[in-house]
Amino acid sequence: MARSPKVAESAVDVVIVGSGAAGGMAAYTLTKAGVRCLILEAGRDYDPQAEVNMFAPESDAPLRGTGTPDKPFGYFDATVDGGWQVEGEPYTMTEGSDFRWWRPRMLGGRTNHWGRHVPRFGAYDFKPFSRDGLGVDWPIGYDDVAPFYDRVERMIGVNGGPIGLENHPDSPAGCLMPPPKPRVPEMLITAAAESLGIPVRAAHTAVLTRDMPDKVAPRSACFNATPCTRGCTIGAMFQTTTSLLPMAKATGKLRVVTDAMVSRVVMGARGRAAGVEYVDRKTGQRHQVTARAVVLAAGTGETTRLLLNSGEQGRGLANSSGELGRNLTDSTGASFSAFIPGLAGRPRYNEDGIGGQHIYIPFWLYEQQKRGELDFARGYHFEIGGRFGLPSSAALPRVWGKDLKQAVRNASGATIGLTLRGEMIPNKDTFCEIDPTVKDRFGIPVLRFAFRWSKHEVNQVAHGRRAAHSVFKRLNGTILDPDLPPEQIMTAGGEIIHELGTARMGADPKSSVVDSYGQTWDVDNVVLMDGATFASGPHKNPTLTILALALRASERLATRLSSGALA
Amino acid sequence: MTFTRRTTLQWLATATALSLANRGAAAAAAPQATGAPPPFKVVDWPASIAPMPATKGYGRDPDLTAPKVPWPLTLTKPQRATVDMLGDMILPADAASPGAGTLGVGAFIDEWISAPYPQQQADRAKVIAGLTWLDAQSRVLHGDAFTAATAAQRATLLDVLTVEVPSPAMAQPVAFMDRLRNLFVLGFYSLPEGKADMGYIGDQPTEGPYPGPTPEAQAHFATLLASLKLSMPSSSRA
Ligand SMILES: Cc1cc2nc3c(=O)[nH]c(=O)nc-3n(C[C@H](O)[C@H](O)[C@H](O)COP(=O)(O)OP(=O)(O)OC[C@H]3O[C@@H](n4cnc5c(N)ncnc54)[C@H](O)[C@@H]3O)c2cc1C
Ligand code: SF4
């Protein structure tokens, strides 16, 4: 392995590490502002137009497309070169911890196969400490982020409707495309939930329901078929590879180097970063690039690892607060399902719609929570499932022959599911750090995770189960999920793939790693743009907020660059 | 068994093939072994099965536009014949679709149990041992292999393999049949013939906004609501 550092060819203003949601938005915003950017992406080059097999039936795939350790979310899933494990790039856990770390290694990162549910955070979500005395407040409030939400929704294409509930801000007119009509199981859940005082609303989903013309990267409205997790060659679902990245490239200001695994931030004079060092994943060769500013957008875990592996040995870079690696959160997760006899044998129709749910259940208990009537702080929501297709085996009786065929016909389209996603409050037992002994195949020290749910999360899931079951019972449903204690039905840490918070923002350099623009307090030309900066991890899926904050941070960085602040 | 499939995509989990593969065993296996024994002496469950030759999976970055099964199939001829026969019994031909064995779903079972992944290898242990047990039990009862028994004799065996509450001696045989049955359901209903049998309509690009339920489906829904004494949700009137 050649170790001599080599300086990259053409000069750049900003080097961006990662090309997913955060890196894609940074590249787009900065290049539009005239800034010369270089993206270093650890994964391989990836072209959804050429590589996605949109229409193949699962029966074309090995094992009918079933997930395996090689392709955990199914054969056709668009995750390249990774998943819960990446070859030669391990991570470790402290004893007693169960943490799953999802990593793709591809251009566009996780936007190529994500779930696309994009709720806005609300006023409470940015000021959780002020509401219940737990965790910390963000240094910004909803009003600071709202204009960026508006722009991001229009930029990436989001469909949805008004929500009109406490802590669930609505988008101003002109931000959202119209939502698709609900399907029968969704309407049925709505009727039952509403009768119990549980609201149901159109979900906000990053899928186009109208064409989005563009000279460089035109995107078409969803044609209501095909599984989105494979990726979308027509660009209807938001992925940076079919939108922000080609648009940024068209400015002529962006260069992308793939298979470039950044190992550390390299420091220069006056306490500023000079650039980064990366390893070519194919050759193992080390390179250095210099830039006026470094944007870290490698995803929460990798961004944190990079900082911990830079600067002072044992302490890391930008860690004068000691908060780097701490405050890790993931969403809580649990799934509930039921067989609904009234849906058995119902009339068939095309239930494909846009990929994923059309409606969802937002958290509705803020008043009770405020009054102290719940045994958990913070909220959860339900994502909704139920469609024609192969019923789960739990919905089939133990029979054979013509009875089994009839049972399958009956149960097809007769099971519904409610999937819980809830907020986790940071706790001192949940964090990541550098493993003192283990290194990856490039010789880069790996992350070690420690993870623990608290009573808040366990009680929250128990509450969610009671709520879900009350909806099922109102529909005379047979509950299919196993009767186990909440601790055993909860997903493992990291499994919901909403890892956040390990380089949190704040108003005070003593207790936070970055300011509200992602700029590290200690090194003013290192800017973090991914979920590492989140001061809390609300139950609402994070990516819309990652995009909004990356847009905000990028515009601020562009201004600083043009004003000569980082000369 | 973990719910590995990402549940943000849970609509899949209640609706597609993947759900069966991932959640099947959890719910359907581990039969409560407390029931009455069958009216014959149950033969012992095989102590071990032959190991499988080492093979490779498809890797983390296969060509998705040209899907291929890279591992060889490993069922012996007699095992495959038994599986095909079981397929035509478990999911028999009728007016709506052919039998699962005739349709070739046995090849899928072979592909599944020959795959080098942990879940599939665990299923292999169950299925191969189960096929061995089935033949042994058939020989004790009828003096011949399962495939050589009469239709009535085979049906009796399948009945005891699908009792609601098995006896302790039948726990493993019933768990084997649970798994095999679920694999047949997955293999059969993910084929075009199986989808047609379920009356599945979908996988068709529809330009313009999603049209939603048909008038017939709407009418059924309205009747269902009335029977449950629920009122029409405001969102579905749009
Ligand atoms: C199956 C699935 C479903 C999801 N569903 C939803 C959802 O419904 N709603 C939602 O809001 N969120 C969802 N998410 C989460 C969402 O994908 C992430 O929040 C989002 O992609 C994070 O963006 P990011 O830019 O921080 O990271 P990523 O998109 O992961 O991009 C990071 C990039 O950096 C690269 N990289 C990493 N380390 C290095 C390095 N050292 N050097 C160079 N490059 C590096 C990676 O290869 C990657 O391409 C889902 C995720 C998955 C996997
Ligand atoms: S359902 Fe729509 S958004 Fe999803 S992949 Fe298909 S066309 Fe694209």
Coordinates of C-alpha atoms in Angstrom, one line a residue, chain A residues 54 61 81 135 146 237 331 343 385 412 423 427 479 528 542:
Chain A
M54 CA -37.9 -1.5 -11.7
A61 CA -34.8 -12.8 -8.0
D81 CA -21.9 -2.8 -1.1
G135 CA -32.4 16.6 27.0
A146 CA -39.6 27.0 8.4
M237 CA -38.9 9.6 -5.7
S331 CA -36.1 6.2 16.8
L343 CA -61.7 -7.3 4.7
G385 CA -49.7 -0.8 6.0
S412 CA -55.0 -11.4 0.9
E423 CA -38.7 9.7 20.0
N427 CA -29.1 9.1 27.8
I479 CA -54.2 -9.5 16.6
L528 CA -21.2 19.4 9.7
P542 CA -35.1 13.1 10.1

